[in-house]
Each structure stands twice: as C-alpha cells, then as structure tokens.
Amino acid sequence: MKHSSFEISRRTLLLGGAAAVALPMINRKAWADQSLVVADPGGPFTQGYRAAFYDDFTAETGIEIQSVARDAEPTAQFKSIVETGSYIWDVCTVTLSARLILERDGLLEPLNLPADAVTDVMPEAVHPNMLGTDVYSTVLAYNKETCPNAPKSWADFWNIKDFPGRRSLRKNPLDTLEIALMADGVEPKDIYPLDLDRAFRKLDEIKNHIDVWWTGGAQSTQLLESGEVDMIAGWNARFQAAIDNGTPAELVWNQGLYSIEGWGVPKGSPKADLARKFVSFCAQAKQQAKFTEYLAYGPTNLKAYDFIEQDRAVILPTSPDNLKKMSLASDPYWLEHRAAATERFNGWLLR
C-alpha cells in the first residue's frame, strides 16, 4: 500500500521519558477540553496509528484525537483547506513527494520540532514542515515453490535463461525505470538523474517477457497470491500481506527503493500548536514500534527496534539488515521529470 504524490501507489525511550522530551511541560488538565482531527489513509493505517499514536497521545495530554480518512492524494485537499480557511482536519499524512508540492505552494506549517525529539529519527524523515514516521519500499518478490533458483537482484529478474518464470512490472515509469537501470549495472548511488535512453534500452530486453503490467497495489498482491506470476516488482507491504495469507513467497531487499510518509500541518491552522505537540509525540521510538504490529512499514525512529520482536523486525524496510541494501527514491527528480518520463513510457508500451 504504497502512496506517492502521483497516485495511490503508495511508511526510544520509555513513554514517560520520551514524552518529557517531545512534549515539554505538558499539563494534561490544561489541554483536557482540546481536540484534533487527524487525517490518515484509513483501513489498517487507522488501526495501526490509533494503537501507536492517537490513544496514547490522548492518555498523555488529554487532547482527544478524531481520525478521518483522507483522499488518496491529499494535496488538493490541503489547497482547499488553506485557501478557504475551512480546516476540516488539523494534521494529515503526506509522502515526501507530496511534501515537495505542498512546500512549493506554501501550504504547510513549520513544525519547529525540538532537536531532542528527533535525535534518533532518520535524517531523511526530518524536514522543517514534515516528520516522516513510516517507510515503505519497492522490492522484488518471488514464489519460492516455482522459482527454485531464487533471484537476488534486478539483473536476475532480467535473466530469463537462468531464472525462468512469469514476470510482472508496474505499469508506471516511477520505480520501473530505476529498476531497469540497476538491472543494467548502474549502482544505486548513481541512478539519478536517470539515463532514460539506457533505461528504455534495458526495458526493451524484458518487454516481451512481462506477462502482466500491474496498475494497482491490490492487483500486485493478487498476482503473487494467486500464482499468476512467479516474480514481481512492487511494494513490500502488499507482498507481505500475501505472505501473511499463506503465499510461499520471499522478498528481496537488495536494490530496493524506499520512501517515507509522515505528518504535515496545513498552513494557518488555528490548532497548529496542538498539532505540533501531536507530531512531536509521534517521533518517539516506543510509539512508532506499535504501528508495526499492524503495518509492514518501517519506523523512522530506528530506536523503535528495541521494542519490536525480531521475527517482525526482519520483514520491515528500516530493519538495519534491510535498510542497508536499499536506496532512497528521488522525489525531487520525479517532481521535475515525471510528466515527460510518463509520456515516453506510455509511448514505449504501445510500440
């Protein structure tokens, strides 16, 4: 269930001590009649965030949290809220790519997070107007029963002779072009700016061997779960859902691409100060550990792994062994080049 700004695509200390850092001089009684409306993607996100953030924040501060489901892509909602002054919610989940759009258009409040609150949070997740709390990634998944020779890289995915089987890629240039370049030997650190000519030459090699070009996360889960394909590129939490349902599949973290989702506050919010307290609370390791029981996303506070069982930690993107094998996708690149790359990709598919 990955999210991007372009489609639904598609991530400490003990509570008392951490709260003292993140929420200095909180007087629960003083805030007892206050409330916040928090927008999240709904479904398992609401369940996980309530367990990790909403209920504990209320218990700590007395500030009630009402959760609502946001649009699949909330940038238009942010714009409407700020321009009309009708603040239907006070805090909302945003991706790194959405943050760039909202920042460009002046639609985000500064968070002014205390430095001590984010000491253990990944630097990539900390921004003046956004705090990332969860990490999702694009990885390779394969069926262990139908792929006895297990692929370990994108080059293996392209190797039809030694790794036979039915294949699937995302029908979108995002991630797919990066994957093609890595399959052609480009080191992850050298991917951006994308060499489009090289990427499309590499895609030419695999095009006739792609059985399904998937267009949505639910479809990618079903393709793996049903056995319709043997190897597929897609989002880790979607594939983990198939594994949790009994699919004999394995994830390959090597050469994965990750991105980050977290909280933003609409510009001019009359409850911006309360919203900042909530966002700061969500930086705590013990709190972030709790959502991993419901969502196969990685916490951004890496101290959270002190509170996560090992058998759960190994399936999360920011587990140290997994994170070191992946690289951060470049949202600034896609903000600038998505339209042109998409036009070229769609034309290539029709050839």
Tab-separated table of C-alpha atoms in Angstrom:
chain	number	residue	atom	x	y	z
A	1	MET	CA	0.000	0.000	0.000
A	2	LYS	CA	2.390	2.488	-1.142
A	3	HIS	CA	1.447	6.115	-1.823
A	4	SER	CA	3.087	8.804	-3.869
A	5	SER	CA	2.090	12.320	-4.796
A	6	PHE	CA	1.225	11.000	-8.231
A	7	GLU	CA	-1.094	8.065	-7.452
A	8	ILE	CA	-2.124	5.813	-4.644
A	9	SER	CA	0.510	3.840	-5.085
A	10	ARG	CA	1.608	4.210	-2.172
A	11	ARG	CA	5.848	4.171	5.916
A	12	THR	CA	13.193	5.434	22.001
A	13	LEU	CA	12.856	5.948	25.388
A	14	LEU	CA	10.093	4.635	27.601
A	15	LEU	CA	6.932	6.617	27.120
A	16	GLY	CA	7.268	8.763	30.172
A	17	GLY	CA	10.827	9.843	29.444
A	18	ALA	CA	10.281	10.399	25.741
A	19	ALA	CA	7.150	12.401	26.313
A	20	ALA	CA	9.090	14.676	28.596
A	21	VAL	CA	11.464	15.413	25.721
A	22	ALA	CA	8.940	15.652	22.906
A	23	LEU	CA	6.206	17.410	24.882
A	24	PRO	CA	7.893	19.646	27.422
A	25	MET	CA	5.862	20.941	30.361
A	26	ILE	CA	2.636	19.220	29.306
A	27	ASN	CA	-0.188	19.854	31.722
A	28	ARG	CA	-2.815	17.249	30.949
A	29	LYS	CA	-5.549	19.155	32.725
A	30	ALA	CA	-4.809	22.312	30.755
A	31	TRP	CA	-5.466	20.556	27.448
A	32	ALA	CA	-8.338	18.330	28.548
A	33	ASP	CA	-11.025	20.205	26.606
A	34	GLN	CA	-8.997	20.330	23.370
A	35	SER	CA	-9.186	18.061	20.322
A	36	LEU	CA	-7.524	17.428	16.976
A	37	VAL	CA	-8.833	15.963	13.734
A	38	VAL	CA	-6.156	13.786	12.129
A	39	ALA	CA	-6.440	12.542	8.541
A	40	ASP	CA	-4.881	9.210	7.563
A	41	PRO	CA	-5.319	6.734	4.677
A	42	GLY	CA	-7.937	4.713	6.565
A	43	GLY	CA	-8.207	0.942	6.905
A	44	PRO	CA	-5.229	-0.690	8.612
A	45	PHE	CA	-3.484	2.685	8.835
A	46	THR	CA	-6.181	3.991	11.163
A	47	GLN	CA	-5.965	0.864	13.278
A	48	GLY	CA	-2.186	0.997	13.485
A	49	TYR	CA	-1.973	4.725	14.096
A	50	ARG	CA	-4.649	4.607	16.771
A	51	ALA	CA	-2.695	1.972	18.644
A	52	ALA	CA	0.605	3.763	18.144
A	53	PHE	CA	-0.304	7.442	18.339
A	54	TYR	CA	-3.909	8.520	18.838
A	55	ASP	CA	-4.973	6.805	22.057
A	56	ASP	CA	-1.623	7.188	23.828
A	57	PHE	CA	-1.413	10.868	22.909
A	58	THR	CA	-4.852	11.424	24.419
A	59	ALA	CA	-3.861	9.498	27.545
A	60	GLU	CA	-0.696	11.588	27.860
A	61	THR	CA	-2.167	15.022	27.148
A	62	GLY	CA	-5.943	14.861	27.432
A	63	ILE	CA	-6.224	16.094	23.830
A	64	GLU	CA	-8.817	13.994	22.024
A	65	ILE	CA	-7.987	12.654	18.566
A	66	GLN	CA	-10.692	12.198	15.952
A	67	SER	CA	-9.425	10.344	12.879
A	68	VAL	CA	-10.849	10.699	9.369
A	69	ALA	CA	-9.859	9.099	6.063
A	70	ARG	CA	-8.180	11.498	3.663
A	71	ASP	CA	-8.244	11.453	-0.135
A	72	ALA	CA	-5.860	9.038	-1.810
A	73	GLU	CA	-3.774	12.080	-2.713
A	74	PRO	CA	-4.431	14.922	-0.242
A	75	THR	CA	-2.593	17.780	-1.961
A	76	ALA	CA	-5.829	19.160	-3.426
A	77	GLN	CA	-7.473	18.929	-0.003
A	78	PHE	CA	-4.601	20.870	1.552
A	79	LYS	CA	-5.018	23.593	-1.069
A	80	SER	CA	-8.762	23.844	-0.495
A	81	ILE	CA	-8.392	23.882	3.289
A	82	VAL	CA	-5.783	26.635	3.319
A	83	GLU	CA	-7.380	28.812	0.646
A	84	THR	CA	-10.886	28.639	2.134
A	85	GLY	CA	-9.829	28.646	5.783
A	86	SER	CA	-12.118	25.669	6.369
A	87	TYR	CA	-9.859	23.413	8.455
A	88	ILE	CA	-11.688	20.092	8.234
A	89	TRP	CA	-8.604	18.442	9.715
A	90	ASP	CA	-5.574	19.653	11.651
A	91	VAL	CA	-2.887	17.082	10.783
A	92	CYS	CA	-2.591	14.826	7.733
A	93	THR	CA	-0.312	12.091	6.444
A	94	VAL	CA	1.825	13.126	3.461
A	95	THR	CA	4.597	11.479	1.463
A	96	LEU	CA	7.956	13.031	0.680
A	97	SER	CA	6.786	13.746	-2.849
A	98	ALA	CA	3.561	15.363	-1.638
A	99	ARG	CA	5.606	17.459	0.782
A	100	LEU	CA	7.546	18.950	-2.122
A	101	ILE	CA	4.335	20.007	-3.863
A	102	LEU	CA	2.808	21.426	-0.685
A	103	GLU	CA	6.014	23.244	0.214
A	104	ARG	CA	6.273	24.729	-3.270
A	105	ASP	CA	2.721	26.060	-2.969
A	106	GLY	CA	3.152	27.384	0.584
A	107	LEU	CA	0.576	25.055	2.123
A	108	LEU	CA	2.466	23.649	5.123
A	109	GLU	CA	3.034	24.993	8.623
A	110	PRO	CA	6.576	24.888	10.039
A	111	LEU	CA	6.762	22.210	12.744
A	112	ASN	CA	9.555	23.684	14.871
A	113	LEU	CA	10.303	20.252	16.326
A	114	PRO	CA	12.712	20.230	19.286
A	115	ALA	CA	16.050	18.759	18.270
A	116	ASP	CA	15.899	16.310	21.159
A	117	ALA	CA	12.615	14.906	19.853
A	118	VAL	CA	14.151	13.700	16.592
A	119	THR	CA	17.647	12.658	17.720
A	120	ASP	CA	17.112	9.023	16.720
A	121	VAL	CA	14.916	9.667	13.664
A	122	MET	CA	16.381	9.044	10.195
A	123	PRO	CA	17.642	12.381	8.806
A	124	GLU	CA	15.718	11.779	5.569
A	125	ALA	CA	12.490	11.818	7.600
A	126	VAL	CA	13.018	15.154	9.339
A	127	HIS	CA	12.011	18.314	7.485
A	128	PRO	CA	11.005	21.802	8.652
A	129	ASN	CA	7.384	21.123	7.630
A	130	MET	CA	7.071	17.316	7.795
A	131	LEU	CA	8.008	14.499	10.132
A	132	GLY	CA	8.263	11.101	8.485
A	133	THR	CA	7.077	8.249	10.695
A	134	ASP	CA	6.983	5.214	8.391
A	135	VAL	CA	8.995	3.853	5.476
A	136	TYR	CA	7.704	1.778	2.542
A	137	SER	CA	9.726	0.256	-0.270
A	138	THR	CA	9.616	-1.202	-3.769
A	139	VAL	CA	11.202	-4.636	-3.803
A	140	LEU	CA	11.371	-7.867	-5.785
A	141	ALA	CA	9.153	-10.750	-4.635
A	142	TYR	CA	9.222	-14.302	-5.945
A	143	ASN	CA	7.364	-17.564	-5.390
A	144	LYS	CA	9.676	-19.977	-3.577
A	145	GLU	CA	7.908	-23.047	-4.964
A	146	THR	CA	8.017	-22.058	-8.620
A	147	CYS	CA	11.409	-20.316	-8.519
A	148	PRO	CA	13.823	-22.930	-7.135
A	149	ASN	CA	16.685	-20.736	-8.335
A	150	ALA	CA	15.982	-17.725	-6.168
A	151	PRO	CA	16.585	-14.297	-7.781
A	152	LYS	CA	18.712	-11.941	-5.699
A	153	SER	CA	18.871	-8.801	-7.860
A	154	TRP	CA	17.170	-6.964	-10.695
A	155	ALA	CA	19.778	-8.430	-13.044
A	156	ASP	CA	18.424	-11.857	-12.065
A	157	PHE	CA	14.890	-10.663	-12.844
A	158	TRP	CA	16.107	-9.807	-16.347
A	159	ASN	CA	17.938	-13.165	-16.692
A	160	ILE	CA	15.307	-15.263	-18.455
A	161	LYS	CA	17.587	-18.241	-19.063
A	162	ASP	CA	18.772	-18.869	-15.504
A	163	PHE	CA	15.649	-17.588	-13.762
A	164	PRO	CA	12.655	-18.744	-15.823
A	165	GLY	CA	9.109	-17.862	-14.814
A	166	ARG	CA	6.224	-15.476	-15.356
A	167	ARG	CA	7.049	-11.866	-14.580
A	168	SER	CA	5.277	-8.635	-13.685
A	169	LEU	CA	6.315	-4.991	-13.510
A	170	ARG	CA	4.467	-1.823	-12.576
A	171	LYS	CA	2.815	0.000	-15.477
A	172	ASN	CA	4.414	3.263	-14.477
A	173	PRO	CA	7.830	4.841	-15.032
A	174	LEU	CA	8.262	5.510	-11.301
A	175	ASP	CA	10.474	2.781	-9.843
A	176	THR	CA	10.352	0.822	-13.112
A	177	LEU	CA	12.996	2.998	-14.777
A	178	GLU	CA	15.232	2.855	-11.723
A	179	ILE	CA	14.850	-0.938	-11.638
A	180	ALA	CA	15.856	-1.191	-15.301
A	181	LEU	CA	18.990	0.857	-14.686
A	182	MET	CA	20.013	-1.272	-11.714
A	183	ALA	CA	19.399	-4.380	-13.818
A	184	ASP	CA	21.830	-2.880	-16.331
A	185	GLY	CA	24.519	-2.488	-13.700
A	186	VAL	CA	24.027	1.097	-12.517
A	187	GLU	CA	24.902	1.433	-8.831
A	188	PRO	CA	22.014	2.718	-6.691
A	189	LYS	CA	24.038	5.788	-5.682
A	190	ASP	CA	24.428	6.685	-9.366
A	191	ILE	CA	20.810	6.260	-10.521
A	192	TYR	CA	19.848	9.950	-10.527
A	193	PRO	CA	19.489	11.776	-12.777
A	194	LEU	CA	18.017	8.876	-14.723
A	195	ASP	CA	19.657	7.950	-18.014
A	196	LEU	CA	16.365	7.457	-19.838
A	197	ASP	CA	17.892	6.173	-23.074
A	198	ARG	CA	19.767	3.481	-21.184
A	199	ALA	CA	16.731	2.580	-19.074
A	200	PHE	CA	14.482	2.119	-22.112
A	201	ARG	CA	17.114	0.051	-23.918
A	202	LYS	CA	17.168	-2.261	-20.913
A	203	LEU	CA	13.376	-2.391	-20.791
A	204	ASP	CA	13.401	-3.421	-24.451
A	205	GLU	CA	15.177	-6.621	-23.378
A	206	ILE	CA	12.457	-7.680	-20.914
A	207	LYS	CA	9.315	-6.239	-22.515
A	208	ASN	CA	8.201	-9.407	-24.311
A	209	HIS	CA	8.718	-11.439	-21.132
A	210	ILE	CA	6.432	-9.344	-18.921
A	211	ASP	CA	3.197	-11.285	-18.507
A	212	VAL	CA	1.347	-8.574	-16.563
A	213	TRP	CA	1.882	-4.835	-16.207
A	214	TRP	CA	0.110	-4.127	-12.917
A	215	THR	CA	-1.581	-0.825	-12.171
A	216	GLY	CA	-2.649	-1.011	-8.509
A	217	GLY	CA	-1.398	-2.349	-5.210
A	218	ALA	CA	-4.312	-4.739	-4.713
A	219	GLN	CA	-3.654	-6.213	-8.147
A	220	SER	CA	0.016	-6.807	-7.345
A	221	THR	CA	-0.940	-8.685	-4.175
A	222	GLN	CA	-3.418	-10.832	-6.083
A	223	LEU	CA	-0.913	-11.647	-8.831
A	224	LEU	CA	1.530	-13.045	-6.285
A	225	GLU	CA	-1.138	-14.668	-4.120
A	226	SER	CA	-2.884	-16.452	-6.995
A	227	GLY	CA	0.332	-17.739	-8.527
A	228	GLU	CA	-0.383	-15.927	-11.795
A	229	VAL	CA	3.196	-14.658	-11.777
A	230	ASP	CA	6.384	-16.078	-10.276
A	231	MET	CA	8.374	-12.837	-9.937
A	232	ILE	CA	7.088	-9.326	-9.439
A	233	ALA	CA	8.340	-5.844	-8.571
A	234	GLY	CA	6.165	-3.901	-6.151
A	235	TRP	CA	5.503	-2.630	-2.657
A	236	ASN	CA	6.716	-4.575	0.338
A	237	ALA	CA	3.588	-4.266	2.487
A	238	ARG	CA	1.395	-5.523	-0.357
A	239	PHE	CA	3.584	-8.583	-0.816
A	240	GLN	CA	3.808	-9.140	2.926
A	241	ALA	CA	0.013	-9.288	3.010
A	242	ALA	CA	0.165	-12.153	0.500
A	243	ILE	CA	2.814	-13.927	2.574
A	244	ASP	CA	0.737	-13.463	5.729
A	245	ASN	CA	-2.153	-15.125	3.884
A	246	GLY	CA	-0.026	-18.190	3.187
A	247	THR	CA	1.619	-17.417	-0.154
A	248	PRO	CA	5.034	-19.179	-0.312
A	249	ALA	CA	6.848	-16.007	-1.340
A	250	GLU	CA	10.068	-14.265	-0.389
A	251	LEU	CA	11.040	-10.594	-0.533
A	252	VAL	CA	14.391	-9.473	-1.948
A	253	TRP	CA	15.502	-6.284	-0.216
A	254	ASN	CA	18.662	-5.966	-2.284
A	255	GLN	CA	18.415	-2.915	-4.602
A	256	GLY	CA	15.067	-1.901	-3.153
A	257	LEU	CA	13.860	1.702	-3.366
A	258	TYR	CA	12.318	3.241	-0.270
A	259	SER	CA	10.377	6.371	0.518
A	260	ILE	CA	8.806	7.955	3.577
A	261	GLU	CA	5.377	9.014	4.803
A	262	GLY	CA	4.555	11.141	7.820
A	263	TRP	CA	2.708	14.142	9.196
A	264	GLY	CA	2.130	17.626	7.854
A	265	VAL	CA	0.028	20.505	9.194
A	266	PRO	CA	-1.938	22.821	6.856
A	267	LYS	CA	-0.717	26.396	6.757
A	268	GLY	CA	-2.610	28.771	9.020
A	269	SER	CA	-4.270	26.063	11.096
A	270	PRO	CA	-5.822	27.561	14.231
A	271	LYS	CA	-4.698	24.435	16.093
A	272	ALA	CA	-1.139	24.436	14.775
A	273	ASP	CA	0.406	24.443	18.269
A	274	LEU	CA	-1.611	21.406	19.347
A	275	ALA	CA	-0.812	19.727	16.036
A	276	ARG	CA	2.920	20.256	16.614
A	277	LYS	CA	2.639	18.571	20.009
A	278	PHE	CA	0.996	15.580	18.351
A	279	VAL	CA	3.622	15.351	15.602
A	280	SER	CA	6.424	15.583	18.162
A	281	PHE	CA	4.799	12.784	20.158
A	282	CYS	CA	4.831	10.592	17.044
A	283	ALA	CA	8.619	10.830	16.814
A	284	GLN	CA	9.061	8.572	19.841
A	285	ALA	CA	10.541	5.134	19.288
A	286	LYS	CA	8.195	3.231	21.565
A	287	GLN	CA	5.165	4.775	19.863
A	288	GLN	CA	6.404	4.010	16.344
A	289	ALA	CA	7.122	0.409	17.314
A	290	LYS	CA	3.425	-0.103	17.978
A	291	PHE	CA	2.189	0.530	14.421
A	292	THR	CA	4.485	-2.197	13.075
A	293	GLU	CA	2.168	-4.752	14.681
A	294	TYR	CA	-0.491	-3.685	12.154
A	295	LEU	CA	1.501	-2.356	9.168
A	296	ALA	CA	4.560	-3.878	7.477
A	297	TYR	CA	6.215	-0.478	7.272
A	298	GLY	CA	9.444	0.545	8.929
A	299	PRO	CA	9.623	3.093	11.744
A	300	THR	CA	11.785	6.133	11.068
A	301	ASN	CA	12.987	6.258	14.667
A	302	LEU	CA	15.459	3.394	14.486
A	303	LYS	CA	15.460	3.013	18.267
A	304	ALA	CA	11.968	1.568	17.770
A	305	TYR	CA	13.625	-1.761	17.023
A	306	ASP	CA	14.408	-2.015	20.736
A	307	PHE	CA	10.669	-2.649	21.159
A	308	ILE	CA	9.949	-4.838	18.095
A	309	GLU	CA	10.157	-8.631	18.159
A	310	GLN	CA	12.899	-9.989	15.896
A	311	ASP	CA	10.544	-12.087	13.767
A	312	ARG	CA	8.590	-8.916	12.969
A	313	ALA	CA	11.649	-6.697	12.557
A	314	VAL	CA	13.104	-8.805	9.729
A	315	ILE	CA	10.137	-8.021	7.443
A	316	LEU	CA	10.288	-4.225	7.910
A	317	PRO	CA	12.077	-1.865	5.497
A	318	THR	CA	14.110	0.019	8.125
A	319	SER	CA	15.372	-3.053	9.912
A	320	PRO	CA	19.153	-2.473	9.732
A	321	ASP	CA	19.842	-5.520	7.551
A	322	ASN	CA	17.164	-4.444	5.058
A	323	LEU	CA	17.763	-0.702	5.037
A	324	LYS	CA	21.446	-1.027	4.176
A	325	LYS	CA	20.532	-2.913	0.988
A	326	MET	CA	18.212	-0.184	-0.330
A	327	SER	CA	18.383	3.430	-1.501
A	328	LEU	CA	16.079	6.426	-1.180
A	329	ALA	CA	13.982	7.186	-4.262
A	330	SER	CA	14.450	10.747	-5.523
A	331	ASP	CA	11.181	12.621	-5.195
A	332	PRO	CA	12.791	15.901	-6.353
A	333	TYR	CA	13.766	14.203	-9.610
A	334	TRP	CA	10.247	12.910	-10.222
A	335	LEU	CA	8.634	16.221	-9.323
A	336	GLU	CA	10.546	17.789	-12.200
A	337	HIS	CA	10.593	14.976	-14.755
A	338	ARG	CA	7.504	12.845	-14.182
A	339	ALA	CA	5.361	14.263	-16.984
A	340	ALA	CA	7.999	13.797	-19.683
A	341	ALA	CA	9.036	10.347	-18.431
A	342	THR	CA	5.426	9.185	-18.256
A	343	GLU	CA	4.698	10.326	-21.804
A	344	ARG	CA	7.749	8.464	-23.083
A	345	PHE	CA	6.947	5.342	-21.034
A	346	ASN	CA	3.353	5.163	-22.245
A	347	GLY	CA	4.507	5.567	-25.836
A	348	TRP	CA	7.076	2.800	-25.343
A	349	LEU	CA	4.407	0.420	-24.065
A	350	LEU	CA	2.385	0.923	-27.268
A	351	ARG	CA	5.272	0.120	-29.595
